[in-house]
Short mmCIF file of C-alpha atoms in Angstrom, two decimals:
data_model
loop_
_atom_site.label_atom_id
_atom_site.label_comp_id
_atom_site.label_asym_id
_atom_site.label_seq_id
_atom_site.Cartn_x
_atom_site.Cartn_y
_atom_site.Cartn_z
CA UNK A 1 4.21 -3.08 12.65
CA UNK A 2 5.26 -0.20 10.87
CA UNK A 3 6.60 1.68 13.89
CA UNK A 4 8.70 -1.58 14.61
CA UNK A 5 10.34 -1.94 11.82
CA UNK A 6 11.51 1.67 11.59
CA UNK A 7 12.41 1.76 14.96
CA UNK A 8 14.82 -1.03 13.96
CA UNK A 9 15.56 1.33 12.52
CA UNK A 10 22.55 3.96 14.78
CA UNK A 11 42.26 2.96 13.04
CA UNK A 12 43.82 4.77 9.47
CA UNK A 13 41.39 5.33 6.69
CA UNK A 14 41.49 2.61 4.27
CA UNK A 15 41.99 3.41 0.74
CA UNK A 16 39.65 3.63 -1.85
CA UNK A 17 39.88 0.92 -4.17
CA UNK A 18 37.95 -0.13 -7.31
CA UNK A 19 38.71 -3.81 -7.62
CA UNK A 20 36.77 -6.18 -6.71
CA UNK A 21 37.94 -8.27 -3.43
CA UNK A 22 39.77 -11.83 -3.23
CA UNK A 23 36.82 -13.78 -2.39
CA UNK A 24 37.70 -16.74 -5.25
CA UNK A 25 35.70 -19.29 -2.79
CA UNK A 26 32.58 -18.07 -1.23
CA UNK A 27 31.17 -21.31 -0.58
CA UNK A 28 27.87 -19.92 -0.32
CA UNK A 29 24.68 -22.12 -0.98
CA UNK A 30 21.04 -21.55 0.28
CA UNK A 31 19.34 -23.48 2.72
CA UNK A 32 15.54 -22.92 4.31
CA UNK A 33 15.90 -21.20 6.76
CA UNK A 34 11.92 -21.05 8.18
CA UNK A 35 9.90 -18.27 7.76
CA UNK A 36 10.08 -18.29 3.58
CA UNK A 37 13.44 -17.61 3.71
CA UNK A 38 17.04 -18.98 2.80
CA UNK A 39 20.00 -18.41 4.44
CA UNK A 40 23.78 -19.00 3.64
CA UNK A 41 27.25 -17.58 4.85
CA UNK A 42 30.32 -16.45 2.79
CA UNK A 43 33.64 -16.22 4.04
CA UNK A 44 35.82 -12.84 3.99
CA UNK A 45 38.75 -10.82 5.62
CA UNK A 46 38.13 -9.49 9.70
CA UNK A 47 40.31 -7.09 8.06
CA UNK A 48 40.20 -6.24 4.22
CA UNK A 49 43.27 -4.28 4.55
CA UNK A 50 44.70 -7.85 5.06
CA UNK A 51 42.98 -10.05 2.99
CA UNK A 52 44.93 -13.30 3.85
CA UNK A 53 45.06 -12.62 7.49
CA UNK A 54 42.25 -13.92 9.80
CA UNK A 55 39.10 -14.46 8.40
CA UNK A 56 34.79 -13.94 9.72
CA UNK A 57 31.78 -15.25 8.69
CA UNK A 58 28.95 -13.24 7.07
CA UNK A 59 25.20 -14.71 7.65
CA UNK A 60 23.02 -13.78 5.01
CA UNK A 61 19.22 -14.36 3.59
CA UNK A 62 17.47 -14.65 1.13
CA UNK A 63 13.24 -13.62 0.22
CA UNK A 64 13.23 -15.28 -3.48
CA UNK A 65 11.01 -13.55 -5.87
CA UNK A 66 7.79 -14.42 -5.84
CA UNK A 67 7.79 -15.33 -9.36
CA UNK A 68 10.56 -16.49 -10.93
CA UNK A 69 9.96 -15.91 -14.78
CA UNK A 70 9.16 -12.01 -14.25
CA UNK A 71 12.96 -12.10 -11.72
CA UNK A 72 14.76 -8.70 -12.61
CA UNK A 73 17.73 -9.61 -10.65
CA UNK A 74 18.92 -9.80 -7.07
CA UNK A 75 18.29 -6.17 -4.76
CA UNK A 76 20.20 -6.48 -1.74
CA UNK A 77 18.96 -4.51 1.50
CA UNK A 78 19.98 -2.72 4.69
CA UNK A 79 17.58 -1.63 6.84
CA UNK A 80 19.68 0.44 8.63
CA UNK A 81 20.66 0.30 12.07
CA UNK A 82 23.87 -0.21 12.42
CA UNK A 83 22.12 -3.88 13.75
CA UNK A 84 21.10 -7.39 12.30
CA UNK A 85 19.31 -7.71 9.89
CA UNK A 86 17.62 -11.43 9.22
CA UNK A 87 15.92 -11.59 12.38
CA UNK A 88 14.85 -7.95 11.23
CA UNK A 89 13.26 -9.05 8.11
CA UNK A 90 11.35 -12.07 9.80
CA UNK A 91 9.46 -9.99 10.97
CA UNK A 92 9.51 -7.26 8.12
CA UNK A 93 9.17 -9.09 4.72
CA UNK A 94 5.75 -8.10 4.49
CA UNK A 95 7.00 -4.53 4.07
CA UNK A 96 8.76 -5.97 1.01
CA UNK A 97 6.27 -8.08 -0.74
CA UNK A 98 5.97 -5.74 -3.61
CA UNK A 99 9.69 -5.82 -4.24
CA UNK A 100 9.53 -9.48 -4.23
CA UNK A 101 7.52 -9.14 -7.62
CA UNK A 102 10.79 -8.74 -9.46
CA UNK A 103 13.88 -9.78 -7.04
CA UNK A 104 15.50 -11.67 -5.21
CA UNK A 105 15.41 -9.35 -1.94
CA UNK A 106 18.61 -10.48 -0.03
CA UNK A 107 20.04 -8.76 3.58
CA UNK A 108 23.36 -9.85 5.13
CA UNK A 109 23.87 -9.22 9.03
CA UNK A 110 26.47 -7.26 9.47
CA UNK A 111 30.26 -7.81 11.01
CA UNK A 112 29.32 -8.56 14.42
CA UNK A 113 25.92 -8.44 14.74
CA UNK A 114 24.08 -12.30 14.84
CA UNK A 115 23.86 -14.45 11.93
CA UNK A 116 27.89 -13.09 11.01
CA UNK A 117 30.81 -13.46 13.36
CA UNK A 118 30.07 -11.71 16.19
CA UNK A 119 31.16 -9.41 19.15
CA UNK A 120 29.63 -10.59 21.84
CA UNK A 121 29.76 -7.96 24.84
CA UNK A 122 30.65 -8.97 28.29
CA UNK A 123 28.97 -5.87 29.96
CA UNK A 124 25.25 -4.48 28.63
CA UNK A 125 25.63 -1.10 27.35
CA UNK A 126 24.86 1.64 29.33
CA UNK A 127 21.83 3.83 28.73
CA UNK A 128 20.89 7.14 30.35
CA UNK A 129 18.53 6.73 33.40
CA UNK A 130 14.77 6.91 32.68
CA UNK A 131 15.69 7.75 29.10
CA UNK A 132 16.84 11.44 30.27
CA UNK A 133 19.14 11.71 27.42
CA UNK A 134 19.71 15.52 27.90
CA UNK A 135 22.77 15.06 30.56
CA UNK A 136 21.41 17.51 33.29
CA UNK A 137 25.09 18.21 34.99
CA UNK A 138 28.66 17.24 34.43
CA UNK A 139 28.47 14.77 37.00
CA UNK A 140 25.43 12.84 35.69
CA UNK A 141 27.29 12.71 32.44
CA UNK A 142 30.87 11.96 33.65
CA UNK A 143 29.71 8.70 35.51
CA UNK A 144 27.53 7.66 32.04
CA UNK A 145 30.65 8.51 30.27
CA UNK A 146 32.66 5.73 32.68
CA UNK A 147 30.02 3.23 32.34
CA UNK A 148 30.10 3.40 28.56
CA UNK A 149 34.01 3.31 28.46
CA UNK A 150 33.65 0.32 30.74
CA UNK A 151 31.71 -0.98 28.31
CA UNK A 152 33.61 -0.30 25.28
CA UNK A 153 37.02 -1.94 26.45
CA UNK A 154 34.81 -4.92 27.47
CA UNK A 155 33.53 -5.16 23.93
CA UNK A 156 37.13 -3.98 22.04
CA UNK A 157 38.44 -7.55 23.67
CA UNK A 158 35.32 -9.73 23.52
CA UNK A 159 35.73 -8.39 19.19
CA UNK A 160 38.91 -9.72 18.96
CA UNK A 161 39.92 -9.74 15.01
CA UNK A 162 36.86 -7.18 14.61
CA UNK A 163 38.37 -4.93 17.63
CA UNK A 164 38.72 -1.82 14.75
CA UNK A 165 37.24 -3.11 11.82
CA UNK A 166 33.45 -2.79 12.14
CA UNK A 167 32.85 0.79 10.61
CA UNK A 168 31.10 1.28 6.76
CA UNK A 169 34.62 1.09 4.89
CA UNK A 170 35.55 -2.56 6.04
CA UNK A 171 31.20 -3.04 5.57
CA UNK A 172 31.41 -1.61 1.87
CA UNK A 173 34.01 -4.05 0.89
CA UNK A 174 31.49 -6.63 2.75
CA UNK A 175 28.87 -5.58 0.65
CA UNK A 176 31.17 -5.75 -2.54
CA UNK A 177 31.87 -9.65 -1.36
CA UNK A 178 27.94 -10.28 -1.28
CA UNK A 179 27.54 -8.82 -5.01
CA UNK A 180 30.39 -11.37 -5.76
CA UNK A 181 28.97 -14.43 -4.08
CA UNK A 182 25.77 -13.52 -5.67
CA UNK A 183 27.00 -13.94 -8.94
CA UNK A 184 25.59 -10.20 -10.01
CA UNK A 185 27.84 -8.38 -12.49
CA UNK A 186 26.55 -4.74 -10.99
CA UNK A 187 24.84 -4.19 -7.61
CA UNK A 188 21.29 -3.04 -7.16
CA UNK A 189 21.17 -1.78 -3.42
CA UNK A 190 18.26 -0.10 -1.32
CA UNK A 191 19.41 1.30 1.90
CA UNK A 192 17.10 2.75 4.52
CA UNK A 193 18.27 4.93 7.62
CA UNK A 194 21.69 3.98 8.50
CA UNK A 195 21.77 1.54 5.49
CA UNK A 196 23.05 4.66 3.15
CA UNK A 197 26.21 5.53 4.91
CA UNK A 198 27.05 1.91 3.50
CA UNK A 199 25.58 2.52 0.68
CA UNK A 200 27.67 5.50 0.10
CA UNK A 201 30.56 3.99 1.04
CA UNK A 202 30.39 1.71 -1.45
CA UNK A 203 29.31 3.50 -4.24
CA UNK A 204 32.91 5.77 -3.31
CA UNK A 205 34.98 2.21 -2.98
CA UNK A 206 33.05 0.88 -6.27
CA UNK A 207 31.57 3.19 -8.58
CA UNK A 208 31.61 1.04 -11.40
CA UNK A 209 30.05 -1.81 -10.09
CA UNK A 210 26.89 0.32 -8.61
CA UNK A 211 23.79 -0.98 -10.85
CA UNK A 212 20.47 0.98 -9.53
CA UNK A 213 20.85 2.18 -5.83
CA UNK A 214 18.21 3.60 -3.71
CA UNK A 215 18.79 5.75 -0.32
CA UNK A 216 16.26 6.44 1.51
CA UNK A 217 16.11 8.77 4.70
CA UNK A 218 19.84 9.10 4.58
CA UNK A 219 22.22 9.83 7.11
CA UNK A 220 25.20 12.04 6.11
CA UNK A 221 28.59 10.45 6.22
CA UNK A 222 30.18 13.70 4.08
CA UNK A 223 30.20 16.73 6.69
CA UNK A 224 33.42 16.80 8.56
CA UNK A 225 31.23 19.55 10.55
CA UNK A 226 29.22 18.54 13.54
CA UNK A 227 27.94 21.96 13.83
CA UNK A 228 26.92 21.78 10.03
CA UNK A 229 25.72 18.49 10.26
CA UNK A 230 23.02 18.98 13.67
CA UNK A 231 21.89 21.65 12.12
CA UNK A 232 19.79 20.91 9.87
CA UNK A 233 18.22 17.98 12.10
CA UNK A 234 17.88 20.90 14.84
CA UNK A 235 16.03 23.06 13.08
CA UNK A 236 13.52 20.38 11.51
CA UNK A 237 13.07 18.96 15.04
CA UNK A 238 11.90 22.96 16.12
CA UNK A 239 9.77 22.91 13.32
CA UNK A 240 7.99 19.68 14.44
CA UNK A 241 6.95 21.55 17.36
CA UNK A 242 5.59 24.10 15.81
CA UNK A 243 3.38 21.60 13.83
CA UNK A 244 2.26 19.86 16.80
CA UNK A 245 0.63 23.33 17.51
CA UNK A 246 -0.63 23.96 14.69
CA UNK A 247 -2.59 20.42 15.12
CA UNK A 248 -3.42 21.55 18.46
CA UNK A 249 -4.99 25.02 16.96
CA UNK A 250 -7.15 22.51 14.37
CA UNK A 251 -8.03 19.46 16.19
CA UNK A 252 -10.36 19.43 18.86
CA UNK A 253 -8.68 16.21 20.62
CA UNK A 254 -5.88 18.02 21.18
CA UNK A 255 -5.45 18.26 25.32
CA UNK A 256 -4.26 21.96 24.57
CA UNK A 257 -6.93 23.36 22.16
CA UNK A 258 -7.63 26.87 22.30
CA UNK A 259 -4.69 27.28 23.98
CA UNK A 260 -0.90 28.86 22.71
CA UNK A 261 1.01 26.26 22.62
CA UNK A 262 4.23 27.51 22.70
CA UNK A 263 3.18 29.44 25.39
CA UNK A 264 2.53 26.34 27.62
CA UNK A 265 5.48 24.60 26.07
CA UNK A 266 7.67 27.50 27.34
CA UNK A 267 6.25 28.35 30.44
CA UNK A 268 6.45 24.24 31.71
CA UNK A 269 9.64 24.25 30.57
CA UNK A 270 11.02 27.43 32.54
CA UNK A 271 9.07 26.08 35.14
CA UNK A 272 10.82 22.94 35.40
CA UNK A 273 14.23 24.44 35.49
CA UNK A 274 13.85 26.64 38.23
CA UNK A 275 12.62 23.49 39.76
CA UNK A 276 11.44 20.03 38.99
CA UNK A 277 7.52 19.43 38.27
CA UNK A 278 6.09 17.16 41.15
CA UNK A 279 5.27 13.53 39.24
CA UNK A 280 2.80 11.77 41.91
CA UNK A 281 1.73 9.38 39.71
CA UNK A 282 5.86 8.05 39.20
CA UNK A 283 6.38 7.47 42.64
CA UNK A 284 7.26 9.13 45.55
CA UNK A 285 9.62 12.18 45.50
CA UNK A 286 9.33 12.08 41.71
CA UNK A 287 9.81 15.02 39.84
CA UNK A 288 10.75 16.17 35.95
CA UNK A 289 13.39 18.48 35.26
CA UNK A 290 13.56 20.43 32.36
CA UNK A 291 16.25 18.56 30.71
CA UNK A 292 13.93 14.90 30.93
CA UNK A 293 11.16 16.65 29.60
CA UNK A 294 13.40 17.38 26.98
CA UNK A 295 14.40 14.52 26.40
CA UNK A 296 10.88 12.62 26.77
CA UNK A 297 8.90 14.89 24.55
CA UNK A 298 8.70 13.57 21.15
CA UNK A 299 7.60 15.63 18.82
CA UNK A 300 9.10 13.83 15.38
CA UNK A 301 5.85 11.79 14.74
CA UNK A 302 2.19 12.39 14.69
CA UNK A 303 0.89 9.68 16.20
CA UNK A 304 2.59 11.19 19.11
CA UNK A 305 1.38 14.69 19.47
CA UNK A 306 -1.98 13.51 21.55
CA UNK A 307 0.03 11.93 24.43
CA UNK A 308 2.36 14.62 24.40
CA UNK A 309 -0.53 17.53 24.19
CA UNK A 310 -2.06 15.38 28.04
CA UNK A 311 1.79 15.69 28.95
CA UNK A 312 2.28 19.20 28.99
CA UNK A 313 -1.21 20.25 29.55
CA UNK A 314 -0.94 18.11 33.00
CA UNK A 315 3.17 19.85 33.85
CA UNK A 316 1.65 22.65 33.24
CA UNK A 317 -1.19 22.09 35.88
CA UNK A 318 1.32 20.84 38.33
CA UNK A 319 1.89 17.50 37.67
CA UNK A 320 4.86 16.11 35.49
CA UNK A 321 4.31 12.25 35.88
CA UNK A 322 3.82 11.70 32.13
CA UNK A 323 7.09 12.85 31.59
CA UNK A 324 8.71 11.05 34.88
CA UNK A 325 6.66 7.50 34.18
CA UNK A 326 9.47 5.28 33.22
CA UNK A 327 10.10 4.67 29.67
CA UNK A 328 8.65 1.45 28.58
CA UNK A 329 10.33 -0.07 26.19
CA UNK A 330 13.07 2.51 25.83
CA UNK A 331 15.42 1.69 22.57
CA UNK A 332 18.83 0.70 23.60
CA UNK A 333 21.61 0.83 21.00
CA UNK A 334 23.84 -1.81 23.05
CA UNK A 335 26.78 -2.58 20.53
CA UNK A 336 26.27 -1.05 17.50
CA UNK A 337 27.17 2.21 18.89
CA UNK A 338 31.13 0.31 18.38
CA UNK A 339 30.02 0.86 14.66
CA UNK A 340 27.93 4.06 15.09
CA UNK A 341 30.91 5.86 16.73
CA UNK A 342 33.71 4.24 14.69
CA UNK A 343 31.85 6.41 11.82
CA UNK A 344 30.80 9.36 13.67
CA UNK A 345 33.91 9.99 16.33
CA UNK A 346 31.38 12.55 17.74
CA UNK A 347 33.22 14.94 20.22
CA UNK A 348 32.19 14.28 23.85
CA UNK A 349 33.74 16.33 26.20
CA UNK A 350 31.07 17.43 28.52
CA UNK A 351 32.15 21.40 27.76
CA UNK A 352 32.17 20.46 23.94
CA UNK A 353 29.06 18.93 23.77
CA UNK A 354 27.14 21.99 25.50
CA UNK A 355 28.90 24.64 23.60
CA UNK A 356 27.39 22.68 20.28
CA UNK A 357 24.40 22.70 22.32
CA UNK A 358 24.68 26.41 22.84
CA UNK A 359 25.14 26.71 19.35
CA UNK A 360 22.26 25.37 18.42
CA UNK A 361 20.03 27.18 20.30
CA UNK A 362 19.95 30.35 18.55
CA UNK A 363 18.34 28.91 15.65
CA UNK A 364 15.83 25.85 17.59
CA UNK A 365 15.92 27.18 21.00
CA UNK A 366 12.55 25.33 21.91
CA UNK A 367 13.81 21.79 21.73
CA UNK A 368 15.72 21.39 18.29
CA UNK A 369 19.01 21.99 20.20
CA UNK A 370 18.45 18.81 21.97
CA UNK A 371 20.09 16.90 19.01
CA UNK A 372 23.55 17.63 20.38
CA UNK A 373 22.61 15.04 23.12
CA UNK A 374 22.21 11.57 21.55
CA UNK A 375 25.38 11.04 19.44
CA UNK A 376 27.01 11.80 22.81
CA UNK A 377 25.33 9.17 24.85
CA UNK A 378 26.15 6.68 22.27
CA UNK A 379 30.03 7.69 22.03
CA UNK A 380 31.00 9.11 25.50
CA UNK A 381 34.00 6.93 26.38
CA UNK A 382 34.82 5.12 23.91
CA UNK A 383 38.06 4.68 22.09
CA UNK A 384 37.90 7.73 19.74
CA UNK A 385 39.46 5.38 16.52
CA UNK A 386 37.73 7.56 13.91
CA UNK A 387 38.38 4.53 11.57
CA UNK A 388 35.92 5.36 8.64
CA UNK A 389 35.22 8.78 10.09
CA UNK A 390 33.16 12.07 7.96
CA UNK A 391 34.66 12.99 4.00
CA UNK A 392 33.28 14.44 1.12
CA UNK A 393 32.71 11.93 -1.85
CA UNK A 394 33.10 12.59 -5.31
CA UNK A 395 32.94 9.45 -6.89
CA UNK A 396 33.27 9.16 -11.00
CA UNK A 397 31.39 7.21 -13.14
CA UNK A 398 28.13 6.36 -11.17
CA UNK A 399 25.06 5.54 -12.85
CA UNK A 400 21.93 7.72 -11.82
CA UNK A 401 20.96 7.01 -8.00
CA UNK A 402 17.67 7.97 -6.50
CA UNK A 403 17.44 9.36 -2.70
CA UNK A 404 14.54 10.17 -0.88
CA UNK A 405 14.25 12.39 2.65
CA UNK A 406 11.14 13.31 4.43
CA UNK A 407 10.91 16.93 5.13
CA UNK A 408 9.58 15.85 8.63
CA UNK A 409 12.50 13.84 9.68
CA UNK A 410 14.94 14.99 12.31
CA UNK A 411 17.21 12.28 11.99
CA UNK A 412 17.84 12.16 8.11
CA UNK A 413 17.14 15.76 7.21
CA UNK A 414 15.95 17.01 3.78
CA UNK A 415 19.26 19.04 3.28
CA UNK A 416 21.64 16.55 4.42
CA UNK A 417 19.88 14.35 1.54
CA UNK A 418 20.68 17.28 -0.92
CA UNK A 419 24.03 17.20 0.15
CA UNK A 420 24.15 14.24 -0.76
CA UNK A 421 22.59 13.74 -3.55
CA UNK A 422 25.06 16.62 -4.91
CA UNK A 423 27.76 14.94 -4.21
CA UNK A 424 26.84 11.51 -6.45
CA UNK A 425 27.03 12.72 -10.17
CA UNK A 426 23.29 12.12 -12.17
CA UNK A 427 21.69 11.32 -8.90
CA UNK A 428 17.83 12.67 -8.23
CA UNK A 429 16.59 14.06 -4.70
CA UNK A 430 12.65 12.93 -3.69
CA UNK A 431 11.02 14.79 -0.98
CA UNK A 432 7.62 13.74 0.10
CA UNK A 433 5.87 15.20 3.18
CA UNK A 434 6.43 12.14 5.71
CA UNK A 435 9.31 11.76 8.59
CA UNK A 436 11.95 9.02 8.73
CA UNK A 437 11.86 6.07 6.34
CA UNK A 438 9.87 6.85 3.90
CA UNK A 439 9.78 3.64 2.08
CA UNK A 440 9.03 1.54 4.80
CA UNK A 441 6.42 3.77 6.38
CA UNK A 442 4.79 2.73 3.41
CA UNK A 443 4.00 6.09 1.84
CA UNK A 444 2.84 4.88 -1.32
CA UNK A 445 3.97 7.91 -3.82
CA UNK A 446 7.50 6.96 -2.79
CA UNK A 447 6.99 3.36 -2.88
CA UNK A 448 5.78 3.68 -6.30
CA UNK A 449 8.94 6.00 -7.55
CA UNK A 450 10.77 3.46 -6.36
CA UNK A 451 9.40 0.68 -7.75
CA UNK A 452 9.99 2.35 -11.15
CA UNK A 453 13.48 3.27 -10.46
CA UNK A 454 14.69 -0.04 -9.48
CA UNK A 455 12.60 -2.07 -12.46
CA UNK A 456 13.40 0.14 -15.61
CA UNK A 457 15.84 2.89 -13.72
CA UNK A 458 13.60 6.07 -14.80
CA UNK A 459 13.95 8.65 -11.61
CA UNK A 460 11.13 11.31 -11.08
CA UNK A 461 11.50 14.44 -12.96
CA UNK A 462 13.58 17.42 -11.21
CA UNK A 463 11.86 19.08 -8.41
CA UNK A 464 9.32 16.14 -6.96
CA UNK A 465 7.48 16.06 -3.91
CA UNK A 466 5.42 13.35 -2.73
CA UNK A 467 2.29 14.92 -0.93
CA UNK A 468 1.36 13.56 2.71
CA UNK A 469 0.31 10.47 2.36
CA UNK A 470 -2.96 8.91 3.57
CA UNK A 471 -3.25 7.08 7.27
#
């Protein structure tokens, strides 16, 4: 369950503005829905830099606290994404049973996505073969790079209205139109994973109206550097590896015990790029290259290391088919990459996307330079708009804000969350020693910072880390 639900868990600038938006007739009303919850839709701009012009539909739901005497208020949630997020919580609200104690816990799916007006695709989205995300030539990548451009003109006319208006600026003012219809006079926000660039956003769009806001695992909207910004998630993901072998040196199950590691990790790898490791066991002719070994080798999570220790232990006896099996279940972004990349306009130009790989391998040369690669596969192609693209913020005014990184997560990376949290006056960085959504993952020191912060607003004092927690 838990790995599901985190899985789930990806035009001109508008400007800022502190007022709150025209919605004078939401119209919205709760209905059951199934499930234990209730669902309703408001009404607001496809385009809030013209509020009277066409207008969308925004599905939301509603979890009501358990009991309504001890209610503290309404918390809305994003769970990150970008992607829907009723059908998410369906399946999730266990995870949120404790908040449900003292709110109302309330998610909205986003412009396009589901329950909301949406942007229905004519074309699936394209995803690298056999999950070999590391683009082994500039061919390879220039015919993924036409299939995803395909893609994104099919999807820029299916959007209609929303064709340039689905990034975390128009979804700020979104959220700012759900505070409204919900009657609250501030906002109290928890944003997971992707959920924090909109919660960001709109704590630079509406700093006043921000009640008690929690970000955890968040990904960093404020770097106009994508050298800057990998970084940091490159150099986490090399350290992962290096604690998968240290596991291997202490745990007896590991496939590799007794053995160096790094050695084998290098020596498979060198091997396969001189020339592909046989893979019998994925059919015939099958072989792994170094750059889908790459790609398949997860290193991120624990629960992973075992299968990956057989992996490399059998590439490095000859035979790769771990690595060449095809991926089941392999995550497909489909169209939220439209609002991943109208955020991050990543550069994808096969030569620019290797020399940022070639940057990055002086400091993760292993496999933390890999992180040049995914952005890529989700943008390649598609109208570079840049319409909410990278900024500083330096919002005024905000009350104290609580954020919380892993310092074992490659895709939100503890110094991104310092950035962060530097940039939002009075607000208090968590670490804990756990990977990506912490929160979620149910690690319970976080959970029970959290719980604190959003019921009486006291943050954990200067310099916190939550310890590993328990399996």
């Amino acid at each position: 369950m838990k790995k599901t639900i985190i899985a789930v868990l990806g035009a001109m600038l508008l400007p800022v503005a502190s007022a709150t938006p025209a919605v004078a007739d939401t119209g919205l009303s709760w209905q059951d829905c199934g499930g234990g919850l209730q669902c309703g839709r408001i009404t607001v701009p496809a385009d809030w830099a013209a509020p009277n012009g066409e207008q969308i539909t925004l599905g939301l739901a509603k979890l009501p606290a358990r009991d309504p005497a001890a209610r503290k208020g309404t918390l809305v949630l994003n769970m990150g994404g970008p992607a829907q997020q009723i059908s998410v919580l369906r399946v999730a609200k266990t995870a949120f049973a404790d908040l449900t104690r003292w709110f109302d816990v309330v998610v909205f799916d986003p412009r396009g996505f589901e329950a909301s007006t949406g942007v229905r695709c004519p074309d699936p989205a394209p995803w690298a073969a056999n999950a070999e995300w590391v683009f082994p030539d500039r061919a390879t990548y220039a015919r993924y790079t036409e299939q995803n451009r395909r893609f994104g003109l099919g999807c820029a006319e299916a959007a209609g209205p929303l064709a340039g208006n689905l990034d975390s600026g128009q979804g700020a003012r979104d959220l700012e139109a759900v505070r409204v219809a919900l009657g609250e006079q501030k906002l109290t926000y928890y944003g997971n994973s992707y959920g924090t660039v909109l919660g960001v956003a709109y704590a630079e769009k509406f700093p006043s109206h921000v009640g008690r806001m929690y970000l955890d695992s968040p990904i960093d909207h404020t770097d106009r550097s994508w050298t800057a910004w990998l970084l940091p998630r490159a150099k986490v993901k090399e350290d992962n590896l290096h604690r998968f072998a240290e596991w291997c040196a202490t745990d007896q199950s590991c496939a590799l015990h007794g053995r160096d590691v790094l050695k084998v990790w290098d020596e498979v790898m060198d091997r396969a790029a001189k020339q592909p490791i046989p893979a019998p066991g994925a059919g015939a002719g099958a072989a792994a290259s170094a750059t889908l070994i790459a790609s398949r080798a997860t290193v991120t999570f624990d629960a992973t290391w075992p299968e990956l220790a057989k992996s490399l232990a059998e590439a490095h006896a000859g035979d790769a088919t771990r690595f060449a099996e095809p991926s089941a279940g392999a995550a497909d972004p489909g169209f939220s990459r439209i609002a991943n990349c109208a955020d991050f306009p990543y550069p994808t130009a096969y030569g620019e996307v290797k020399a940022l790989e070639r940057r990055l391998r002086h400091a993760a040369p292993r496999i933390g330079w890999t992180v040049a690669w995914p952005p890529a596969n989700l943008c390649a192609g598609l109208p570079q708009k840049a319409s909410f693209p990278p900024h500083p913020v330096h919002p005024r005014g905000l009350p104290p804000i609580l954020v919380a990184a892993g310092l074992y997560d490659d895709v939100a990376p503890p110094a991104s969350a310092r950035r962060i949290t530097a940039q939002l006056d009075g607000a208090r960085h968590l670490a804990a020693e756990g990977g990506h959504a912490l929160y979620l993952a149910g690690d319970p020191c976080v959970r029970d910072h959290v719980h604190r912060y959003l019921t009486t607003g006291q943050l954990p004092p200067a310099g916190t880390i939550c310890g590993p927690a328990s399996s």
